[in-house]
XYZ file of N, CA, C and O in Angstrom:
788
model
N 160.394 43.566 -119.153
C 159.782 44.096 -117.954
C 158.293 44.299 -118.206
O 157.901 44.650 -119.307
N 157.503 44.075 -117.146
C 156.071 44.181 -117.372
C 155.334 44.666 -116.134
O 155.830 44.592 -115.017
N 154.124 45.157 -116.385
C 153.192 45.554 -115.343
C 152.403 44.343 -114.897
O 152.051 43.494 -115.717
N 152.099 44.293 -113.611
C 151.231 43.248 -113.072
C 150.419 43.879 -111.949
O 150.798 44.917 -111.398
N 149.310 43.266 -111.617
C 148.474 43.731 -110.520
C 147.919 42.514 -109.803
O 147.529 41.540 -110.439
N 147.904 42.592 -108.486
C 147.454 41.463 -107.670
C 146.794 41.981 -106.403
O 147.019 43.128 -105.989
N 145.982 41.134 -105.754
C 145.435 41.519 -104.453
C 146.562 41.647 -103.428
O 147.633 41.055 -103.597
N 146.341 42.391 -102.363
C 147.386 42.528 -101.340
C 147.577 41.227 -100.571
O 146.662 40.409 -100.470
N 148.777 41.057 -100.041
C 149.085 39.900 -99.192
C 149.707 40.420 -97.899
O 150.022 41.609 -97.775
N 149.901 39.529 -96.964
C 150.491 39.915 -95.671
C 151.827 40.620 -95.865
O 152.183 41.537 -95.106
N 152.565 40.238 -96.887
C 153.865 40.867 -97.153
C 153.746 42.360 -97.456
O 154.740 43.088 -97.388
N 152.546 42.815 -97.795
C 152.348 44.223 -98.144
C 152.001 45.104 -96.942
O 151.930 46.324 -97.075
N 151.761 44.502 -95.785
C 151.254 45.259 -94.636
C 152.096 46.501 -94.354
O 151.601 47.630 -94.352
N 153.378 46.337 -94.086
C 154.214 47.484 -93.716
C 154.506 48.370 -94.923
O 154.545 49.590 -94.820
N 154.661 47.760 -96.076
C 154.938 48.528 -97.297
C 153.830 49.554 -97.563
O 154.095 50.722 -97.848
N 152.572 49.115 -97.465
C 151.461 50.027 -97.746
C 151.391 51.165 -96.726
O 151.085 52.304 -97.093
N 151.700 50.877 -95.471
C 151.718 51.952 -94.465
C 152.843 52.928 -94.751
O 152.650 54.152 -94.695
N 154.017 52.401 -95.070
C 155.156 53.281 -95.381
C 154.848 54.165 -96.575
O 155.141 55.366 -96.567
N 154.263 53.588 -97.607
C 153.913 54.379 -98.789
C 152.905 55.459 -98.441
O 153.066 56.618 -98.782
N 151.840 55.083 -97.745
C 150.779 56.048 -97.430
C 151.266 57.178 -96.525
O 150.820 58.319 -96.625
N 152.196 56.870 -95.627
C 152.691 57.896 -94.704
C 153.868 58.691 -95.251
O 154.319 59.637 -94.611
N 154.349 58.324 -96.416
C 155.417 59.108 -97.047
C 154.872 60.517 -97.317
O 153.750 60.671 -97.809
N 155.645 61.528 -97.008
C 155.195 62.916 -97.164
C 154.726 63.210 -98.586
O 153.743 63.922 -98.791
N 155.387 62.632 -99.573
C 155.012 62.847 -100.973
C 153.590 62.367 -101.244
O 152.813 63.041 -101.934
N 153.207 61.243 -100.686
C 151.864 60.699 -100.885
C 150.859 61.432 -100.006
O 149.786 61.835 -100.468
N 151.194 61.632 -98.735
C 150.263 62.294 -97.808
C 149.880 63.693 -98.272
O 148.729 64.101 -98.173
N 150.866 64.423 -98.790
C 150.596 65.810 -99.183
C 149.608 65.898 -100.346
O 148.984 66.928 -100.558
N 149.449 64.813 -101.098
C 148.525 64.800 -102.230
C 147.273 63.982 -101.956
O 146.459 63.752 -102.844
N 147.100 63.550 -100.711
C 145.914 62.779 -100.328
C 144.847 63.713 -99.758
O 145.185 64.719 -99.132
N 143.587 63.370 -99.980
C 142.513 64.178 -99.416
C 142.671 64.246 -97.901
O 142.608 65.308 -97.305
N 142.920 63.107 -97.254
C 143.229 63.092 -95.822
C 144.742 63.016 -95.696
O 145.348 61.979 -95.918
N 145.356 64.140 -95.334
C 146.818 64.213 -95.306
C 147.410 63.839 -93.954
O 148.627 63.898 -93.777
N 146.590 63.427 -93.004
C 147.089 63.068 -91.677
C 147.871 61.767 -91.737
O 147.488 60.842 -92.461
N 148.945 61.670 -90.953
C 149.651 60.383 -90.868
C 148.725 59.325 -90.263
O 147.854 59.634 -89.451
N 148.912 58.094 -90.666
C 148.121 56.979 -90.151
C 149.002 56.181 -89.200
O 150.134 55.825 -89.549
N 148.498 55.910 -87.989
C 149.316 55.159 -87.034
C 149.213 53.663 -87.313
O 148.338 53.200 -88.041
N 150.141 52.924 -86.724
C 150.247 51.489 -86.990
C 148.966 50.746 -86.615
O 148.498 49.885 -87.365
N 148.361 51.082 -85.472
C 147.160 50.369 -85.025
C 146.003 50.580 -86.001
O 145.296 49.626 -86.360
N 145.805 51.808 -86.442
C 144.716 52.102 -87.388
C 144.968 51.390 -88.722
O 144.058 50.816 -89.317
N 146.211 51.426 -89.163
C 146.569 50.746 -90.413
C 146.341 49.245 -90.285
O 145.772 48.620 -91.184
N 146.783 48.652 -89.158
C 146.622 47.211 -88.976
C 145.154 46.809 -88.998
O 144.797 45.787 -89.584
N 144.296 47.608 -88.365
C 142.857 47.298 -88.356
C 142.307 47.337 -89.776
O 141.548 46.438 -90.196
N 142.673 48.373 -90.546
C 142.226 48.474 -91.948
C 142.765 47.305 -92.765
O 142.033 46.664 -93.523
N 144.055 47.000 -92.605
C 144.683 45.959 -93.415
C 144.105 44.582 -93.067
O 143.872 43.761 -93.958
N 143.844 44.348 -91.783
C 143.233 43.073 -91.384
C 141.862 42.904 -92.037
O 141.521 41.817 -92.502
N 141.069 43.992 -92.077
C 139.755 43.931 -92.738
C 139.925 43.657 -94.230
O 139.187 42.870 -94.819
N 140.916 44.315 -94.829
C 141.169 44.137 -96.261
C 141.480 42.671 -96.572
O 140.928 42.094 -97.510
N 142.355 42.063 -95.774
C 142.715 40.663 -96.006
C 141.553 39.724 -95.696
O 141.319 38.761 -96.421
N 140.807 40.003 -94.620
C 139.702 39.119 -94.228
C 138.587 39.135 -95.257
O 137.992 38.098 -95.560
N 138.306 40.300 -95.808
C 137.217 40.404 -96.778
C 137.618 39.850 -98.138
O 136.760 39.566 -98.965
N 138.910 39.727 -98.371
C 139.399 39.282 -99.677
C 138.697 40.051 -100.791
O 138.267 39.499 -101.792
N 138.579 41.345 -100.552
C 137.918 42.210 -101.526
C 138.723 42.223 -102.811
O 139.945 42.237 -102.799
N 138.006 42.229 -103.922
C 138.692 42.308 -105.216
C 138.707 43.747 -105.716
O 138.758 43.998 -106.910
N 138.665 44.688 -104.800
C 138.609 46.093 -105.171
C 139.907 46.834 -104.884
O 139.969 48.053 -104.993
N 140.951 46.134 -104.514
C 142.232 46.740 -104.161
C 143.335 45.945 -104.839
O 143.354 44.719 -104.746
N 144.229 46.637 -105.530
C 145.328 45.975 -106.229
C 146.661 46.605 -105.875
O 146.771 47.834 -105.770
N 147.665 45.758 -105.727
C 149.055 46.205 -105.635
C 149.633 46.057 -107.039
O 149.564 44.983 -107.635
N 150.156 47.155 -107.575
C 150.691 47.162 -108.938
C 152.202 46.999 -108.872
O 152.875 47.634 -108.047
N 152.729 46.136 -109.734
C 154.177 45.889 -109.792
C 154.710 46.192 -111.180
O 153.989 46.073 -112.179
N 155.975 46.559 -111.200
C 156.711 46.725 -112.453
C 157.983 45.914 -112.306
O 158.700 46.053 -111.316
N 158.259 45.047 -113.250
C 159.441 44.183 -113.210
C 159.500 43.420 -111.883
O 160.553 43.332 -111.242
N 158.353 42.905 -111.454
C 158.213 42.097 -110.238
C 158.451 42.852 -108.940
O 158.564 42.234 -107.882
N 158.525 44.177 -108.984
C 158.689 44.989 -107.776
C 157.428 45.805 -107.541
O 156.998 46.539 -108.444
N 156.821 45.720 -106.355
C 155.647 46.544 -106.069
C 155.999 48.033 -106.191
O 157.031 48.473 -105.684
N 155.122 48.775 -106.887
C 155.404 50.205 -107.112
C 154.243 51.116 -106.738
O 154.421 52.322 -106.607
N 153.026 50.569 -106.574
C 151.898 51.433 -106.270
C 150.624 50.648 -106.027
O 150.637 49.406 -106.020
N 149.544 51.399 -105.805
C 148.260 50.773 -105.531
C 147.154 51.434 -106.344
O 147.251 52.607 -106.717
N 146.130 50.645 -106.598
C 144.898 51.111 -107.244
C 143.757 50.568 -106.401
O 143.766 49.392 -106.013
N 142.777 51.428 -106.105
C 141.653 50.996 -105.282
C 140.352 51.526 -105.855
O 140.270 52.685 -106.270
N 139.354 50.653 -105.905
C 138.000 51.073 -106.240
C 137.273 51.305 -104.924
O 137.364 50.482 -104.008
N 136.578 52.429 -104.829
C 135.906 52.794 -103.585
C 134.465 53.174 -103.876
O 134.095 53.405 -105.023
N 133.664 53.255 -102.803
C 132.249 53.644 -102.916
C 131.547 52.828 -103.999
O 130.826 53.370 -104.828
N 131.780 51.522 -103.973
C 131.160 50.640 -104.967
C 129.652 50.620 -104.775
O 129.168 50.279 -103.702
N 128.928 51.013 -105.785
C 127.466 50.943 -105.790
C 127.088 50.016 -106.939
O 126.848 50.465 -108.060
N 127.038 48.739 -106.635
C 126.819 47.747 -107.691
C 125.429 47.865 -108.313
O 125.261 47.580 -109.486
N 124.442 48.320 -107.533
C 123.109 48.484 -108.108
C 123.077 49.638 -109.103
O 122.308 49.629 -110.058
N 123.942 50.630 -108.909
C 124.033 51.771 -109.816
C 125.171 51.607 -110.838
O 125.325 52.429 -111.735
N 125.989 50.568 -110.650
C 127.145 50.309 -111.522
C 128.064 51.532 -111.594
O 128.486 51.945 -112.670
N 128.381 52.075 -110.413
C 129.317 53.199 -110.369
C 130.213 53.057 -109.150
O 129.859 52.421 -108.155
N 131.404 53.656 -109.261
C 132.353 53.664 -108.149
C 133.386 54.751 -108.408
O 133.477 55.303 -109.503
N 134.168 55.038 -107.383
C 135.289 55.950 -107.561
C 136.574 55.127 -107.636
O 136.592 53.955 -107.262
N 137.615 55.750 -108.145
C 138.910 55.083 -108.147
C 139.930 56.014 -107.508
O 139.792 57.226 -107.530
N 140.940 55.403 -106.913
C 142.055 56.138 -106.337
C 143.328 55.363 -106.593
O 143.292 54.147 -106.818
N 144.442 56.057 -106.576
C 145.712 55.387 -106.835
C 146.864 56.253 -106.338
O 146.710 57.460 -106.166
N 147.980 55.629 -106.099
C 149.211 56.379 -105.868
C 150.423 55.481 -106.077
O 150.352 54.273 -105.895
N 151.491 56.116 -106.508
C 152.776 55.436 -106.612
C 153.386 55.379 -105.224
O 153.387 56.382 -104.507
N 153.909 54.243 -104.862
C 154.625 54.132 -103.601
C 156.111 54.306 -103.820
O 156.814 54.860 -102.992
N 156.580 53.862 -104.946
C 157.998 53.925 -105.293
C 158.234 55.026 -106.321
O 157.433 55.196 -107.239
N 159.320 55.747 -106.164
C 159.677 56.746 -107.170
C 160.728 56.206 -108.139
O 161.050 56.863 -109.116
N 161.234 55.004 -107.857
C 162.244 54.391 -108.718
C 161.547 53.629 -109.843
O 161.632 52.407 -109.936
N 160.845 54.383 -110.693
C 160.102 53.780 -111.803
C 160.439 54.528 -113.084
O 160.841 55.692 -113.044
N 160.277 53.876 -114.227
C 160.552 54.570 -115.484
C 159.557 55.697 -115.738
O 158.415 55.632 -115.265
N 159.969 56.721 -116.484
C 159.044 57.814 -116.811
C 157.790 57.275 -117.507
O 157.873 56.419 -118.380
N 156.652 57.797 -117.083
C 155.382 57.385 -117.671
C 154.651 56.326 -116.874
O 153.446 56.136 -117.048
N 155.361 55.629 -115.990
C 154.706 54.534 -115.276
C 153.596 55.042 -114.355
O 152.562 54.391 -114.213
N 153.763 56.213 -113.764
C 152.724 56.762 -112.895
C 151.409 56.972 -113.628
O 150.331 56.827 -113.040
N 151.482 57.281 -114.911
C 150.261 57.508 -115.705
C 149.466 56.228 -115.911
O 148.288 56.292 -116.268
N 150.079 55.083 -115.680
C 149.334 53.832 -115.864
C 148.327 53.601 -114.736
O 147.333 52.918 -114.945
N 148.582 54.169 -113.556
C 147.737 53.835 -112.407
C 146.275 54.254 -112.578
O 145.372 53.437 -112.331
N 145.970 55.514 -112.983
C 144.550 55.810 -113.181
C 143.933 54.971 -114.299
O 142.751 54.605 -114.226
N 144.717 54.624 -115.302
C 144.214 53.801 -116.405
C 143.935 52.373 -115.910
O 142.921 51.766 -116.271
N 144.819 51.854 -115.068
C 144.570 50.536 -114.469
C 143.286 50.591 -113.641
O 142.453 49.693 -113.701
N 143.109 51.674 -112.878
C 141.890 51.826 -112.084
C 140.649 51.819 -112.949
O 139.654 51.148 -112.639
N 140.685 52.550 -114.062
C 139.528 52.593 -114.961
C 139.265 51.223 -115.590
O 138.119 50.768 -115.656
N 140.309 50.559 -116.048
C 140.139 49.228 -116.633
C 139.616 48.221 -115.623
O 138.749 47.387 -115.928
N 140.129 48.312 -114.412
C 139.697 47.432 -113.328
C 138.208 47.630 -113.056
O 137.460 46.661 -112.876
N 137.748 48.871 -113.065
C 136.341 49.157 -112.805
C 135.433 48.820 -113.969
O 134.418 48.121 -113.805
N 135.797 49.313 -115.164
C 134.923 49.102 -116.319
C 134.937 47.650 -116.795
O 133.882 47.050 -117.016
N 136.124 47.097 -116.982
C 136.218 45.752 -117.553
C 136.173 44.654 -116.502
O 135.616 43.589 -116.738
N 136.764 44.914 -115.339
C 136.787 43.889 -114.298
C 135.511 43.819 -113.478
O 135.145 42.752 -112.986
N 134.817 44.963 -113.325
C 133.632 45.004 -112.463
C 132.364 45.452 -113.177
O 131.314 45.564 -112.547
N 132.445 45.733 -114.464
C 131.262 46.065 -115.235
C 130.623 47.397 -114.877
O 129.415 47.574 -115.058
N 131.423 48.347 -114.378
C 130.871 49.654 -114.024
C 130.401 50.399 -115.275
O 130.928 50.193 -116.368
N 129.417 51.267 -115.116
C 128.958 52.113 -116.228
C 129.504 53.529 -116.090
O 129.551 54.293 -117.045
N 129.942 53.900 -114.854
C 130.467 55.238 -114.573
C 131.480 55.148 -113.443
O 131.286 54.406 -112.481
N 132.568 55.917 -113.606
C 133.589 55.983 -112.557
C 133.976 57.438 -112.354
O 133.886 58.248 -113.273
N 134.403 57.751 -111.145
C 134.753 59.128 -110.828
C 135.920 59.163 -109.843
O 136.217 58.176 -109.166
N 136.579 60.319 -109.793
C 137.749 60.477 -108.921
C 137.849 61.919 -108.461
O 137.305 62.831 -109.097
N 138.574 62.104 -107.370
C 138.878 63.429 -106.851
C 140.387 63.603 -106.868
O 141.126 62.699 -106.486
N 140.841 64.780 -107.308
C 142.270 65.100 -107.329
C 142.441 66.484 -106.717
O 141.758 67.427 -107.126
N 143.324 66.586 -105.740
C 143.578 67.890 -105.141
C 144.087 68.857 -106.207
O 144.915 68.491 -107.047
N 143.609 70.091 -106.156
C 144.030 71.105 -107.129
C 145.520 71.421 -107.000
O 146.111 71.977 -107.925
N 146.124 71.053 -105.888
C 147.560 71.273 -105.701
C 148.402 70.135 -106.283
O 149.635 70.230 -106.340
N 147.776 69.069 -106.744
C 148.491 67.907 -107.277
C 148.726 68.102 -108.779
O 148.049 67.508 -109.621
N 149.685 68.931 -109.102
C 149.932 69.313 -110.496
C 150.250 68.119 -111.398
O 149.821 68.071 -112.544
N 151.013 67.157 -110.881
C 151.350 65.985 -111.702
C 150.101 65.214 -112.110
O 149.928 64.865 -113.277
N 149.229 64.942 -111.147
C 148.024 64.162 -111.460
C 147.049 64.967 -112.316
O 146.408 64.408 -113.209
N 146.956 66.278 -112.075
C 146.083 67.105 -112.915
C 146.558 67.083 -114.366
O 145.765 66.945 -115.288
N 147.883 67.234 -114.552
C 148.446 67.191 -115.903
C 148.234 65.844 -116.563
O 147.925 65.760 -117.758
N 148.363 64.792 -115.775
C 148.155 63.440 -116.298
C 146.710 63.271 -116.763
O 146.454 62.762 -117.849
N 145.750 63.719 -115.954
C 144.343 63.612 -116.338
C 144.058 64.424 -117.603
O 143.297 63.992 -118.465
N 144.693 65.569 -117.710
C 144.500 66.415 -118.903
C 145.052 65.714 -120.150
O 144.381 65.630 -121.172
N 146.273 65.183 -120.056
C 146.883 64.504 -121.207
C 146.102 63.250 -121.600
O 146.025 62.901 -122.772
N 145.548 62.562 -120.601
C 144.782 61.351 -120.880
C 143.345 61.655 -121.315
O 142.587 60.747 -121.646
N 142.982 62.947 -121.299
C 141.642 63.408 -121.690
C 140.543 62.808 -120.816
O 139.460 62.467 -121.295
N 140.837 62.694 -119.515
C 139.830 62.271 -118.551
C 138.983 63.501 -118.235
O 139.510 64.519 -117.791
N 137.689 63.461 -118.486
C 136.848 64.655 -118.347
C 136.779 65.191 -116.911
O 136.528 64.440 -115.974
N 137.020 66.507 -116.792
C 136.817 67.164 -115.513
C 135.361 67.596 -115.432
O 134.836 68.214 -116.351
N 134.718 67.262 -114.318
C 133.289 67.543 -114.163
C 133.004 68.703 -113.220
O 131.864 69.119 -113.092
N 134.026 69.210 -112.572
C 133.797 70.330 -111.667
C 134.942 70.510 -110.696
O 135.972 69.846 -110.787
N 134.732 71.434 -109.776
C 135.726 71.692 -108.737
C 135.002 72.101 -107.458
O 134.063 72.901 -107.495
N 135.434 71.527 -106.362
C 134.955 71.920 -105.042
C 135.982 72.909 -104.486
O 137.088 72.522 -104.106
N 135.633 74.185 -104.484
C 136.582 75.232 -104.109
C 136.840 75.236 -102.608
O 135.906 75.143 -101.814
N 138.128 75.356 -102.243
C 138.541 75.403 -100.835
C 137.849 74.311 -100.022
O 137.390 74.531 -98.900
N 137.806 73.140 -100.572
C 137.003 72.045 -100.011
C 137.658 71.369 -98.811
O 136.979 71.005 -97.857
N 138.954 71.165 -98.875
C 139.648 70.435 -97.817
C 140.438 71.389 -96.931
O 141.190 72.229 -97.431
N 140.259 71.245 -95.615
C 141.022 72.014 -94.641
C 142.201 71.163 -94.211
O 142.015 70.069 -93.663
N 143.398 71.639 -94.469
C 144.619 70.883 -94.168
C 145.009 71.081 -92.700
O 144.579 72.045 -92.056
N 145.833 70.192 -92.158
C 146.259 70.325 -90.753
C 146.943 71.666 -90.451
O 146.884 72.151 -89.331
N 147.556 72.287 -91.481
C 148.235 73.580 -91.263
C 147.271 74.760 -91.345
O 147.672 75.913 -91.269
N 145.966 74.489 -91.510
C 144.975 75.545 -91.574
C 144.688 76.062 -92.977
O 143.754 76.840 -93.181
N 145.473 75.644 -93.956
C 145.252 76.055 -95.336
C 144.115 75.216 -95.941
O 143.855 74.100 -95.507
N 143.461 75.781 -96.939
C 142.436 75.023 -97.649
C 142.937 74.705 -99.055
O 143.790 75.416 -99.601
N 142.399 73.646 -99.619
C 142.762 73.261 -100.984
C 141.488 72.839 -101.715
O 140.592 72.230 -101.131
N 141.424 73.207 -102.975
C 140.286 72.823 -103.814
C 140.478 71.398 -104.314
O 141.596 70.880 -104.369
N 139.369 70.785 -104.686
C 139.383 69.410 -105.181
C 138.732 69.388 -106.554
O 137.607 69.866 -106.726
N 139.451 68.869 -107.547
C 138.904 68.721 -108.892
C 138.193 67.381 -109.004
O 138.686 66.365 -108.501
N 137.049 67.399 -109.666
C 136.228 66.204 -109.822
C 136.317 65.711 -111.270
O 136.152 66.495 -112.204
N 136.571 64.420 -111.429
C 136.682 63.803 -112.748
C 135.678 62.672 -112.858
O 135.367 62.012 -111.867
N 135.173 62.445 -114.050
C 134.239 61.353 -114.266
C 134.392 60.774 -115.658
O 134.710 61.490 -116.608
N 134.192 59.474 -115.734
C 134.298 58.773 -117.023
C 133.091 57.859 -117.161
O 132.751 57.113 -116.240
N 132.449 57.925 -118.321
C 131.357 57.022 -118.663
C 131.928 55.832 -119.431
O 132.957 55.949 -120.096
N 131.245 54.714 -119.360
C 131.731 53.502 -120.041
C 132.042 53.759 -121.512
O 133.061 53.294 -122.025
N 131.194 54.529 -122.217
C 131.422 54.722 -123.652
C 132.620 55.633 -123.948
O 133.029 55.748 -125.098
N 133.209 56.251 -122.932
C 134.414 57.074 -123.110
C 135.684 56.288 -122.831
O 136.786 56.738 -123.162
N 135.553 55.127 -122.207
C 136.695 54.365 -121.727
C 137.643 53.929 -122.847
O 138.857 54.068 -122.731
N 137.132 53.412 -123.955
C 138.003 52.907 -125.029
C 138.909 54.010 -125.570
O 140.105 53.781 -125.809
N 138.366 55.208 -125.734
C 139.171 56.318 -126.259
C 140.248 56.748 -125.253
O 141.381 57.043 -125.637
N 139.913 56.760 -123.972
C 140.903 57.115 -122.950
C 142.005 56.067 -122.905
O 143.191 56.394 -122.820
N 141.628 54.802 -122.989
C 142.627 53.727 -123.002
C 143.557 53.888 -124.201
O 144.779 53.790 -124.074
N 142.993 54.142 -125.364
C 143.794 54.311 -126.570
C 144.730 55.516 -126.435
O 145.899 55.443 -126.812
N 144.218 56.615 -125.893
C 145.026 57.820 -125.687
C 146.203 57.513 -124.762
O 147.324 57.943 -125.006
N 145.956 56.772 -123.695
C 147.014 56.450 -122.730
C 148.111 55.622 -123.375
O 149.295 55.937 -123.235
N 147.741 54.575 -124.084
C 148.767 53.707 -124.659
C 149.537 54.423 -125.765
O 150.709 54.141 -125.976
N 148.902 55.380 -126.440
C 149.607 56.148 -127.476
C 150.632 57.098 -126.855
O 151.682 57.365 -127.456
N 150.363 57.619 -125.668
C 151.263 58.579 -125.030
C 152.435 57.925 -124.302
O 153.468 58.549 -124.121
N 152.258 56.693 -123.880
C 153.277 56.020 -123.067
C 154.411 55.468 -123.926
O 154.205 55.152 -125.100
N 155.613 55.326 -123.330
C 156.673 54.602 -124.041
C 156.152 53.229 -124.450
O 155.354 52.626 -123.721
N 156.570 52.741 -125.603
C 155.976 51.517 -126.161
C 156.068 50.320 -125.225
O 155.131 49.523 -125.139
N 157.170 50.166 -124.500
C 157.296 49.004 -123.604
C 156.254 49.066 -122.489
O 155.667 48.052 -122.116
N 155.994 50.259 -121.958
C 154.989 50.404 -120.903
C 153.593 50.288 -121.501
O 152.717 49.636 -120.938
N 153.370 50.915 -122.665
C 152.055 50.872 -123.302
C 151.609 49.459 -123.630
O 150.459 49.092 -123.376
N 152.498 48.647 -124.180
C 152.092 47.280 -124.532
C 151.871 46.442 -123.277
O 150.944 45.627 -123.221
N 152.675 46.663 -122.250
C 152.488 45.946 -121.000
C 151.179 46.362 -120.334
O 150.452 45.532 -119.777
N 150.846 47.649 -120.411
C 149.581 48.142 -119.869
C 148.408 47.487 -120.598
O 147.447 47.036 -119.968
N 148.472 47.410 -121.916
C 147.395 46.772 -122.685
C 147.202 45.315 -122.270
O 146.075 44.849 -122.140
N 148.307 44.604 -122.056
C 148.208 43.204 -121.626
C 147.510 43.095 -120.271
O 146.662 42.229 -120.075
N 147.877 43.998 -119.348
C 147.255 43.967 -118.023
C 145.766 44.308 -118.132
O 144.926 43.632 -117.537
N 145.436 45.342 -118.895
C 144.025 45.728 -119.058
C 143.215 44.596 -119.692
O 142.072 44.349 -119.289
N 143.805 43.910 -120.664
C 143.110 42.783 -121.298
C 142.807 41.670 -120.282
O 141.799 40.964 -120.417
N 143.670 41.543 -119.259
C 143.454 40.482 -118.263
C 142.225 40.762 -117.382
O 141.717 39.843 -116.743
N 141.747 42.008 -117.359
C 140.552 42.329 -116.565
C 139.255 41.932 -117.280
O 138.217 41.802 -116.637
N 139.324 41.778 -118.594
C 138.121 41.471 -119.372
C 137.727 40.017 -119.108
O 138.539 39.105 -119.283
N 136.492 39.780 -118.671
C 136.066 38.409 -118.406
C 136.172 37.556 -119.662
O 135.847 37.992 -120.753
N 136.659 36.350 -119.475
C 136.778 35.408 -120.600
C 135.439 34.740 -120.869
O 134.722 34.362 -119.951
N 135.110 34.600 -122.143
C 133.880 33.894 -122.513
C 134.041 32.407 -122.200
O 135.112 31.848 -122.388
N 132.983 31.780 -121.721
C 133.051 30.344 -121.401
C 132.246 29.540 -122.386
O 131.299 29.950 -122.952
């Protein structure tokens, strides 16, 4: 069994909407509002038309399980943010931890970024714990930053990684993961590195 990542295709249209609107994913998203079909279709049509290389569907054992996206790409500054989420919960333990690592590898090795950053809701205990175990540096917190539809506020933790920190984070991730997932993750990350010609 192995990890793979590919650009989205038409076959992913409904799957990505279902994943994003799942309560488990929405509750941990900065924008927790449900997305309607028309809004999703407009976004997905733009995604396919642009053929952007900044969005990946991640699979395990040939089954789509989640997404990784690079956002706010500033190529002149060589920085961007990354986001990710599991769409499927039927995955082996540890597989969710690969998504932020795939995002970092995709940005640093695939796009030559010098700095990457992410936001994680303070209520997202799983992702906070994952970032802590992976030693992804926390750079701050925006207190009571997001107003939820129910009127409650939630803080947002800010994370950032510099290019020279990436190798150590990658090594930490593969050491913590079950060996079958760790070696598959390394193979996928290696595929992002441009080949010399």
